[in-house]
Structures are given as C-alpha cells and as structure tokens.
C-alpha positions as a Markdown table, in Angstrom:
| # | Residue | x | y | z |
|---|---|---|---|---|
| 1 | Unk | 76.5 | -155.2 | -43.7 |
| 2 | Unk | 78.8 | -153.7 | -46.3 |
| 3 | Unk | 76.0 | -152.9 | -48.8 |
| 4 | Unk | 74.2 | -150.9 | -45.5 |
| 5 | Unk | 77.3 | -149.2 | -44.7 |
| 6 | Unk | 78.4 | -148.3 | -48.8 |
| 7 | Unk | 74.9 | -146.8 | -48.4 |
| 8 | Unk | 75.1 | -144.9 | -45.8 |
| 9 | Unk | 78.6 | -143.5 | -46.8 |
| 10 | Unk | 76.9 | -142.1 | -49.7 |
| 11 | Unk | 74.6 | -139.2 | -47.3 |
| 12 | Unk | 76.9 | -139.5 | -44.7 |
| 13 | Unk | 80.2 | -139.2 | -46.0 |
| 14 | Unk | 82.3 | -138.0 | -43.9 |
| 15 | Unk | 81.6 | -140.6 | -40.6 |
| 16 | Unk | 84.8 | -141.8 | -39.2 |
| 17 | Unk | 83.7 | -145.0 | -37.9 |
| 18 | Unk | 81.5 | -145.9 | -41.4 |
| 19 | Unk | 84.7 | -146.1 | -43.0 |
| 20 | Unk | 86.0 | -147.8 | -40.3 |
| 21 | Unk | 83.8 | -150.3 | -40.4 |
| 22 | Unk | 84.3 | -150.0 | -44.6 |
| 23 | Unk | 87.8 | -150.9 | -43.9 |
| 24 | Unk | 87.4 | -153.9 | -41.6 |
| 25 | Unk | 84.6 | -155.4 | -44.0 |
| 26 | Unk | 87.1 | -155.3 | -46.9 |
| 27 | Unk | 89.7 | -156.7 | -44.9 |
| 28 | Unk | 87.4 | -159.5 | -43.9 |
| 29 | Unk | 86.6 | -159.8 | -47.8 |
| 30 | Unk | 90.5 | -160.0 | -48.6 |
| 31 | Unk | 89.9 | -156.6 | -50.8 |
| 32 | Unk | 93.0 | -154.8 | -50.1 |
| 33 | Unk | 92.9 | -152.4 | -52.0 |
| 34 | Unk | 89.7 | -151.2 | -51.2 |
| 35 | Unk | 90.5 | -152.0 | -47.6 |
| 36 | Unk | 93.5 | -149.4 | -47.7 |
| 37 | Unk | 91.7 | -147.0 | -49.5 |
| 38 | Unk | 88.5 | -146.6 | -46.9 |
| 39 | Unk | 91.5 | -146.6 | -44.1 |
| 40 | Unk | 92.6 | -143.6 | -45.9 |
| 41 | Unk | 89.1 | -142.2 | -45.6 |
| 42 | Unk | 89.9 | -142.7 | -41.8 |
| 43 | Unk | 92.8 | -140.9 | -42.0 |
| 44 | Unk | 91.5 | -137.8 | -43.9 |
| 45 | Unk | 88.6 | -137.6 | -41.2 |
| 46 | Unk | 90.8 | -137.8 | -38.6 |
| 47 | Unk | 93.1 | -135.0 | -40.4 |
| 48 | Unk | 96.2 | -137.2 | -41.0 |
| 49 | Unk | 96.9 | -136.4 | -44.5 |
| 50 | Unk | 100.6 | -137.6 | -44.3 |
| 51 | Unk | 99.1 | -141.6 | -43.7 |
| 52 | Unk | 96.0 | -141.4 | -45.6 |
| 53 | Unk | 98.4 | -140.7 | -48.7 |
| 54 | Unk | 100.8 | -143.3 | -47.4 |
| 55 | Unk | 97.6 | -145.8 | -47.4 |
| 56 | Unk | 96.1 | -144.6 | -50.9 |
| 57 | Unk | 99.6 | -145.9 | -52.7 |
| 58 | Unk | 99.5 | -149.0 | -50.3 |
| 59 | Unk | 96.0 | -149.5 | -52.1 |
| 60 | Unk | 97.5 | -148.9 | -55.5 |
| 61 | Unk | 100.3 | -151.4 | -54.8 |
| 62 | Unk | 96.9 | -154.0 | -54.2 |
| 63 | Unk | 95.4 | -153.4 | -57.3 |
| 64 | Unk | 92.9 | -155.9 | -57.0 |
| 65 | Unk | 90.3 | -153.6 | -58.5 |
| 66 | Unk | 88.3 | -152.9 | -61.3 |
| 67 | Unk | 89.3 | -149.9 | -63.3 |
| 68 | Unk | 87.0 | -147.4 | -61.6 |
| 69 | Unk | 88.1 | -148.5 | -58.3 |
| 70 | Unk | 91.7 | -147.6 | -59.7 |
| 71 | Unk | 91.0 | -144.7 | -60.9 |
| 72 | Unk | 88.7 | -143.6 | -57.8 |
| 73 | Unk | 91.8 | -143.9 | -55.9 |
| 74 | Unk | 94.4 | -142.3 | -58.1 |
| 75 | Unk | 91.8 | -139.2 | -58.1 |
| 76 | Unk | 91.7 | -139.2 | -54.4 |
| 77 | Unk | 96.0 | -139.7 | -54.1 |
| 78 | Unk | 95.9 | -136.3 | -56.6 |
| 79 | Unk | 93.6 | -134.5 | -54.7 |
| 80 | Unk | 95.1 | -135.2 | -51.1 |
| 81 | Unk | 98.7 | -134.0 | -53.2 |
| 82 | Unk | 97.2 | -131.4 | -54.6 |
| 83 | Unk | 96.2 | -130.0 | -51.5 |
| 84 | Unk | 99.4 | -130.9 | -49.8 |
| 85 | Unk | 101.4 | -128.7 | -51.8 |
| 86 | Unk | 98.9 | -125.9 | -51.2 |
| 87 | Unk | 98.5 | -125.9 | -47.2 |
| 88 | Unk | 102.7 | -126.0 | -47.9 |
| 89 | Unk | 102.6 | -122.7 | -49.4 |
C-alpha cells in the first residue's frame, strides 16, 4: 500500500489524505521520522505552518533515516522558515 501511495504522491502531491495515509503507513512501519515528516505534509495542506514545522524537528529528533531522508527534511524545515519569516514581513 505504501509503494501505491509514494506513487501517487509523486503526480498528486498535494492530497491531504495521501499523506495521511503516508503518515499512518510509517507509523505502522515504526519509521518516525518519516511518519512525522508526511504528518507535516498534512499540516502544510491544511495551512498550519506553525505544527507542520513543530512536526519536521519532531522528525529530526527521529533520525532514523538515511541521509537523503535527512536532508529531504532539513530542506523542507528551511523552506517552511523561510517562508515564515516572509508572510511575517
């Protein structure tokens, strides 16, 4: 189920409930880190910045990822800051 839903993130990548479902299959899979970092993907769809950065340093605390999955995550946390600061000013 997770390899149809990685899939489908990749045309469809802004679907709430795919990351969702992304988020519970990680869980499930005891991947925490990526777990935290597709509820972040939640949040950003939903437009709750705020938590989905809270979530994307929860996922760094769970490093339990490869490098890439690191980094893919520290990219995101800058980008989500980034445009925090922005919208602040």
């Amino acid at each position: 189920a997770l390899k149809f839903i990685n899939k489908q993130l990749r045309f469809i990548y802004n679907d709430v409930r795919l990351y969702q479902l992304q988020a519970r299959s990680y869980a499930a899979m005891g991947e925490n880190m990526l777990q935290h970092q597709a509820q972040a993907e939640v949040y950003i769809g939903q437009g709750n910045y705020p938590s989905a950065i809270k979530r994307l340093k929860t996922a760094l605390r769970h490093d339990n990822g490869n490098f890439y999955q690191l980094s893919s995550v520290e990219a995101r946390l800058k980008q989500l800051e980034k445009s925090m600061a922005a919208d602040e000013e």
